[in-house]
CSV table of C-alpha atoms in Angstrom, one decimal:
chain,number,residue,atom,x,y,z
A,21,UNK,CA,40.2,55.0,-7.4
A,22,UNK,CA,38.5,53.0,-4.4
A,23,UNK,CA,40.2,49.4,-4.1
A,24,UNK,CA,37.7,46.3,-5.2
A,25,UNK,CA,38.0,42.7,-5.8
A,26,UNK,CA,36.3,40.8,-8.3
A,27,UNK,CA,35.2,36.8,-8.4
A,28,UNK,CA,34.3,35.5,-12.2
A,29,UNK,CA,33.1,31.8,-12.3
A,30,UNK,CA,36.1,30.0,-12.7
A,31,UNK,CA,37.2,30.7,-16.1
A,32,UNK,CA,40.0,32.3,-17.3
A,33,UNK,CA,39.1,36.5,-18.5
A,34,UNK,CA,40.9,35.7,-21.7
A,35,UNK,CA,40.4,32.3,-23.3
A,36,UNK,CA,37.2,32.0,-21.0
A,37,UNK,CA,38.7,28.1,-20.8
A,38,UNK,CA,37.9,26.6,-17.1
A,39,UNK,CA,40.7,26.2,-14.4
A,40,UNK,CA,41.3,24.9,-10.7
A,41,UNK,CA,42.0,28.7,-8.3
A,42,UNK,CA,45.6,27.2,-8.0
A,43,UNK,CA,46.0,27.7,-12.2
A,44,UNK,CA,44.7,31.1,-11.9
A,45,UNK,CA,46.5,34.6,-11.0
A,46,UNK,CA,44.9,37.9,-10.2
A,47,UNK,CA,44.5,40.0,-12.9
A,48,UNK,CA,44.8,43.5,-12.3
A,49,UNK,CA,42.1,45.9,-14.3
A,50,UNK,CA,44.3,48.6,-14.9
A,51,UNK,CA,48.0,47.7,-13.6
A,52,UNK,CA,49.2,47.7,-10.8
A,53,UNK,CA,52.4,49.7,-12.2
A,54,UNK,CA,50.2,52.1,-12.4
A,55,UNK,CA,48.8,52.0,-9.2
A,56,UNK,CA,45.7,49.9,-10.1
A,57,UNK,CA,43.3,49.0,-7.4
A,58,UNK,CA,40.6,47.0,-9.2
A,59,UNK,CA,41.6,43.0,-9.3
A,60,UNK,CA,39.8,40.0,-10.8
A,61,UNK,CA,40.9,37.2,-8.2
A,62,UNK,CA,41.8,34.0,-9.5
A,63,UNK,CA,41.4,36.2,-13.5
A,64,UNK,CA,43.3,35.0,-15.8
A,65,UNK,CA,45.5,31.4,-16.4
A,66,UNK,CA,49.4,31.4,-16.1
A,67,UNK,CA,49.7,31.3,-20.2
A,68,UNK,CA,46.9,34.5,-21.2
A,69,UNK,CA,48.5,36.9,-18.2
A,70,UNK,CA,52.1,36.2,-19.8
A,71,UNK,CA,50.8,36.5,-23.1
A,72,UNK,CA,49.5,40.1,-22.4
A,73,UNK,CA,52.0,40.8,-20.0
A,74,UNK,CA,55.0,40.1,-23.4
A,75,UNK,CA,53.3,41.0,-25.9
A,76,UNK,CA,52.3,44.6,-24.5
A,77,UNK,CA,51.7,45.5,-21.0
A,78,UNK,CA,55.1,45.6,-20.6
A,79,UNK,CA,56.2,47.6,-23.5
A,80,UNK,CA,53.6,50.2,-22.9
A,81,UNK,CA,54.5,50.5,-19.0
A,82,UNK,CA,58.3,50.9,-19.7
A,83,UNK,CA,58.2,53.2,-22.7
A,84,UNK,CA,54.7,55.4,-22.9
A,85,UNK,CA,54.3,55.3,-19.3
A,86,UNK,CA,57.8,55.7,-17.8
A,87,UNK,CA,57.7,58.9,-17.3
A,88,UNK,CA,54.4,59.7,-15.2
A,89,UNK,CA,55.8,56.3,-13.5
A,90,UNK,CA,58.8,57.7,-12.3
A,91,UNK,CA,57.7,61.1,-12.2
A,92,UNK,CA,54.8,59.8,-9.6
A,93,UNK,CA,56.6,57.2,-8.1
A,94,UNK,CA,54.8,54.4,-8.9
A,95,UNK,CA,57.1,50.9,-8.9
A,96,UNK,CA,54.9,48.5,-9.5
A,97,UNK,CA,55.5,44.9,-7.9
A,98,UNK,CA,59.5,45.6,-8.1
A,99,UNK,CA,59.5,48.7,-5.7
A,100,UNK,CA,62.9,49.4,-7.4
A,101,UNK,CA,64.3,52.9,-6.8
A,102,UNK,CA,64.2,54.3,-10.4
A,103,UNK,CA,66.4,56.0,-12.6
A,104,UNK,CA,68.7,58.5,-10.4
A,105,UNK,CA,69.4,60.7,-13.1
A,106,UNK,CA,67.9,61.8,-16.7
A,107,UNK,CA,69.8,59.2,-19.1
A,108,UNK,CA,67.4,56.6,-18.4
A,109,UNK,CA,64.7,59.5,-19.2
A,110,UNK,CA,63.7,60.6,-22.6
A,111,UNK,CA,65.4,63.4,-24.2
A,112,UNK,CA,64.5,66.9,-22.9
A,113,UNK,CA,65.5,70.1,-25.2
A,114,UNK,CA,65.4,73.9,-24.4
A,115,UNK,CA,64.5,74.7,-28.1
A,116,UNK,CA,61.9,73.9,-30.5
A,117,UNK,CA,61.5,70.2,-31.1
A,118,UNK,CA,58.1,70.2,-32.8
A,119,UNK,CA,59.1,72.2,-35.8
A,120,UNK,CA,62.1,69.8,-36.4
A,121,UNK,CA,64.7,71.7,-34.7
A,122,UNK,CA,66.0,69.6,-32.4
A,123,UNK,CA,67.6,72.3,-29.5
A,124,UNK,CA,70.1,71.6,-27.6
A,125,UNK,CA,69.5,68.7,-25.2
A,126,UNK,CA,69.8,69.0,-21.8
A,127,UNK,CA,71.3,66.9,-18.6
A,128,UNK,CA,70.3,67.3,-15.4
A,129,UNK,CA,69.9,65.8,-12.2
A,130,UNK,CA,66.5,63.0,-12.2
A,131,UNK,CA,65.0,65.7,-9.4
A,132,UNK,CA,65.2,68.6,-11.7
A,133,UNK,CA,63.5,66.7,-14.6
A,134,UNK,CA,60.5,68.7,-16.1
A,135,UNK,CA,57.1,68.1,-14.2
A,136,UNK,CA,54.8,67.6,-16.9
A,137,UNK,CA,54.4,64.4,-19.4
A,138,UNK,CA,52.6,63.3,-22.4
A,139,UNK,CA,50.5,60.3,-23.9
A,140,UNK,CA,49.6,59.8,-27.3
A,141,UNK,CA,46.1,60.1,-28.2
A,142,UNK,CA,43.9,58.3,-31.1
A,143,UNK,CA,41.0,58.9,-33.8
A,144,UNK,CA,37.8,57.7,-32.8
A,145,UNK,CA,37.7,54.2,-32.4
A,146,UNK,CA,36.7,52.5,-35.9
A,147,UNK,CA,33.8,50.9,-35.1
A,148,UNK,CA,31.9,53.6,-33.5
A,149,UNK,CA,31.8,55.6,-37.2
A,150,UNK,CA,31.6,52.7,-39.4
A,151,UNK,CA,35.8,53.2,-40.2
A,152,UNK,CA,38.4,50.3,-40.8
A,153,UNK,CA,41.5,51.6,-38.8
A,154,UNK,CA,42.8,48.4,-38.2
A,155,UNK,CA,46.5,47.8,-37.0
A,156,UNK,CA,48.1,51.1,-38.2
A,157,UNK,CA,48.1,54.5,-36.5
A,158,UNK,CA,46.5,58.1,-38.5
A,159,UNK,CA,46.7,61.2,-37.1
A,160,UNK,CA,47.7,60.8,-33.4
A,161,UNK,CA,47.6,63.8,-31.4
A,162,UNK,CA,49.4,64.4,-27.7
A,163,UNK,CA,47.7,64.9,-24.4
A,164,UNK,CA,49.5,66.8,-21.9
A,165,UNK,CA,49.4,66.4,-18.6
A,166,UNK,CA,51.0,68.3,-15.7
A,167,UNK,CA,52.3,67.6,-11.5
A,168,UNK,CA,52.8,70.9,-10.9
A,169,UNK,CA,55.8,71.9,-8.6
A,170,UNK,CA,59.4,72.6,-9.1
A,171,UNK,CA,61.2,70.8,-12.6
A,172,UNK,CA,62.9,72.9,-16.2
A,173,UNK,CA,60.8,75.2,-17.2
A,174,UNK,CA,60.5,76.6,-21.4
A,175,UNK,CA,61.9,72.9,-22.6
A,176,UNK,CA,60.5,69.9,-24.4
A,177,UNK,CA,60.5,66.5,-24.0
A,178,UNK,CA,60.1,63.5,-26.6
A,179,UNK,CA,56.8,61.7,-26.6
A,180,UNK,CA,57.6,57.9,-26.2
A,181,UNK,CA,55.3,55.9,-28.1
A,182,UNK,CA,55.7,51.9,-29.4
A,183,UNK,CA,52.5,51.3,-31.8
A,184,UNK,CA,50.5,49.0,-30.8
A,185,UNK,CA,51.0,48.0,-27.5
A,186,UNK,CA,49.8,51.2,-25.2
A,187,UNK,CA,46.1,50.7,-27.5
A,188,UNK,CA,46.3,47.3,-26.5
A,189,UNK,CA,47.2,48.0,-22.7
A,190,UNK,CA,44.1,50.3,-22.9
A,191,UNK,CA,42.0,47.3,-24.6
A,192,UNK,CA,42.6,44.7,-22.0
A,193,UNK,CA,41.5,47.7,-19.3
A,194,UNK,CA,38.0,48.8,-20.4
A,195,UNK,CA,37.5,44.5,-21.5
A,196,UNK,CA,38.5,43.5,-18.0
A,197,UNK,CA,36.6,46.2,-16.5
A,198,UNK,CA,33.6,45.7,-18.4
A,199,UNK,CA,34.2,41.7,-17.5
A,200,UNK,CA,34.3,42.5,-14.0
A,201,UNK,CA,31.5,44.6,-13.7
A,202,UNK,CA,28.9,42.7,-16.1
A,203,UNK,CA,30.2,39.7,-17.2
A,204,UNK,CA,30.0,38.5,-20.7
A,205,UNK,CA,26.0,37.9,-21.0
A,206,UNK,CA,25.6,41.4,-20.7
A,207,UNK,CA,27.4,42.1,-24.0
A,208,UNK,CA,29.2,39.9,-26.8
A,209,UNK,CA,33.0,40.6,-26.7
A,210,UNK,CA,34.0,37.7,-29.2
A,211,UNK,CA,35.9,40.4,-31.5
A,212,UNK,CA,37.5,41.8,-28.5
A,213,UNK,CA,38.4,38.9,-27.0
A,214,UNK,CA,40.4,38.0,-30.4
A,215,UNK,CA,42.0,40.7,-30.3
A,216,UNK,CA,43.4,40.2,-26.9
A,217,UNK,CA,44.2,36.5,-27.5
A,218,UNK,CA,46.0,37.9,-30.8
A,219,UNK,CA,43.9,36.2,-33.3
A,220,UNK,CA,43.3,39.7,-34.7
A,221,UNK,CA,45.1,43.1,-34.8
A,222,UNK,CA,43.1,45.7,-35.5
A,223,UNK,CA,43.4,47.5,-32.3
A,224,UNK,CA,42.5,51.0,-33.3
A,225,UNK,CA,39.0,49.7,-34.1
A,226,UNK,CA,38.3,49.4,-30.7
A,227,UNK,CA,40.6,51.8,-29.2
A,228,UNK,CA,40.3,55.4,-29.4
A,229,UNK,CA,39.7,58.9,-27.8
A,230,UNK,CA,36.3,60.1,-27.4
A,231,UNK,CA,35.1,62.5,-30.1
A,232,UNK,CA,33.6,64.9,-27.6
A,233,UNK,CA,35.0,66.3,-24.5
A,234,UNK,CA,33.3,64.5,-21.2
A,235,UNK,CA,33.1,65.9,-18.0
A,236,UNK,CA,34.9,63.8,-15.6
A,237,UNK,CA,35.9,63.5,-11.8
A,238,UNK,CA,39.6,64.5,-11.3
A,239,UNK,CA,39.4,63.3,-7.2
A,240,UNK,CA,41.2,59.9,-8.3
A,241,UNK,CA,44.1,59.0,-10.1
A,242,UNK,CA,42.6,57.1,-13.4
A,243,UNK,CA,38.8,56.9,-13.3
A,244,UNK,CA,36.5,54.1,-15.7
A,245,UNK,CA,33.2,54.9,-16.9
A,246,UNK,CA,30.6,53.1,-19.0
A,247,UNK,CA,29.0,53.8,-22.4
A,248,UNK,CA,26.2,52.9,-24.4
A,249,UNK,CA,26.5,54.4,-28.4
A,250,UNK,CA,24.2,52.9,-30.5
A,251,UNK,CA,24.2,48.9,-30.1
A,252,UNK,CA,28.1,49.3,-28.9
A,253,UNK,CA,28.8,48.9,-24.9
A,254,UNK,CA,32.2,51.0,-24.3
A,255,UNK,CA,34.3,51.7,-21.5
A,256,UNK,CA,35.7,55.5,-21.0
A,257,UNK,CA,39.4,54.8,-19.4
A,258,UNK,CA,40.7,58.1,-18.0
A,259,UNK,CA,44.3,57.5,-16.9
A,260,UNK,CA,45.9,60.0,-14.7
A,261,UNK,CA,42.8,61.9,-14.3
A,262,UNK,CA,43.9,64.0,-11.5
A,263,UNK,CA,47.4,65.3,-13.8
A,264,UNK,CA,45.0,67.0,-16.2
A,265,UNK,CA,46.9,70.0,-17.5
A,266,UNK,CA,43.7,72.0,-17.4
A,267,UNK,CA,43.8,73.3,-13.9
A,268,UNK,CA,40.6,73.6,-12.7
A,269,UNK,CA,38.4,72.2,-14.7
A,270,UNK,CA,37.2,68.4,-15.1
A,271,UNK,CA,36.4,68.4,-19.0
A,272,UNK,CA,39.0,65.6,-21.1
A,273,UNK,CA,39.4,63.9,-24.1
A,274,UNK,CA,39.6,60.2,-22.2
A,275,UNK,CA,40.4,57.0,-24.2
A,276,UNK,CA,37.4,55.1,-24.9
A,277,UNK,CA,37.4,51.1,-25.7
A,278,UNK,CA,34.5,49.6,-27.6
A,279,UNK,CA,34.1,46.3,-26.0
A,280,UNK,CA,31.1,44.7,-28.1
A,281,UNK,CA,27.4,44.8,-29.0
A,282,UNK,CA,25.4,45.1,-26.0
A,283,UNK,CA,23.0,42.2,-25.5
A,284,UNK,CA,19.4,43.0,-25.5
A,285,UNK,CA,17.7,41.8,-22.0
């Protein structure tokens, strides 16, 4: 993803209340843990980027994301060295763990761990068909992504997952994003805004996979795309595009974030 800075107009992304640049901090689109490249300088005040940040950046980084973290290398702002082995990994089994045998489980040197991970997918987000999902998670299904090269082979690994916070990671993207890009007289994200500010909770309203497979560029790590369905403006956030297990081909089921009524000009 090519690198970019943003300016807004002085006013915090979040609470959209008005600060000097010295009460602001950058606020990574998609984080930087992550290897995110797209800022908002001067985006968000000291008390909204620690309220994301606690309430569920950090959860989703250190437990749905550790894996394709370590497994790419990506520290973050720590540049830490990692796990060196597979206890601080989750569980891997040579058996059959999705039938509710659990296998035996397996240690192993953090070099030898399997090169492939997983991330939870979700229904369609609510308000694209007209569905009350709010706060509590139906149906997910698993994406699986892969790195190729050497790692076990014929063994499974847990799916980490915290609900709640990874939806709202993905939230805060596609509304920063959309921020960044437009601003907010191009669409009204009051709901959205809510739910980031934690006034609301109904994240899977907003958060979802798409219901049809896009065709998307593979070239960058994670990719962002715009929307328009109906009267909604959404954001398509395709994380670790170029791990899709699919070798190949560039057709995916990316997460897509409905982040409000588009205005009329």
């Amino acid at each position: 993803m090519r690198k970019q800075n943003y300016y807004l107009d002085g006013r915090c992304v979040f609470c959209r209340k008005a600060f000097t640049q010295a009460e602001l901090t950058d606020e990574h689109i998609i984080p930087e843990a992550i290897n995110g490249s797209l800022v908002i300088r001067y985006g968000s005040c000291k008390e909204c980027a620690t309220r994301s940040n606690q309430e569920y950046e950090n959860q989703a980084l250190n437990v749905d994301l550790k894996v394709p973290r370590v497994l790419l290398g990506l520290r973050g702002k720590s540049k830490g060295s990692g796990p060196r082995d597979a206890r601080h990994m989750p569980e891997v089994f040579a058996g059959d763990t999705v039938m509710g045998e659990e296998g035996k489980r397996l240690d192993f040197p953090i070099e030898d761990y399997p090169k492939h991970f997983s991330l939870v997918q979700f229904s369609q987000a609510g308000l694209l068909v007209g569905i009350d999902r709010g706060a509590t998670l139906v149906s997910p299904r698993v994406a699986f992504f892969s790195l190729g090269g050497n790692g076990l082979e014929n063994v499974r690994t847990r799916v980490p997952f915290i609900n709640g916070p990874f939806a709202m990671m993905i939230a805060k993207i596609g509304y920063c994003y959309a921020m960044a890009e437009y601003g907010d007289d191009y669409f009204d994200a009051t709901d959205i805004r809510a739910l980031l500010m934690g006034t609301r909770d109904d994240v899977y309203n907003f958060v979802g996979n798409v219901e049809n497979p896009e065709r998307l560029s593979t070239r960058h790590l994670h990719g962002l795309y715009f929307r328009r369905r109906a009267e909604w403006l959404t954001v398509l956030v395709h994380l670790f595009a170029s791990c899709h297990s699919q070798q190949g081909t560039n057709i995916c089921n990316p997460y897509e974030v409905v982040v409000g009524r588009a205005c009329e000009k």
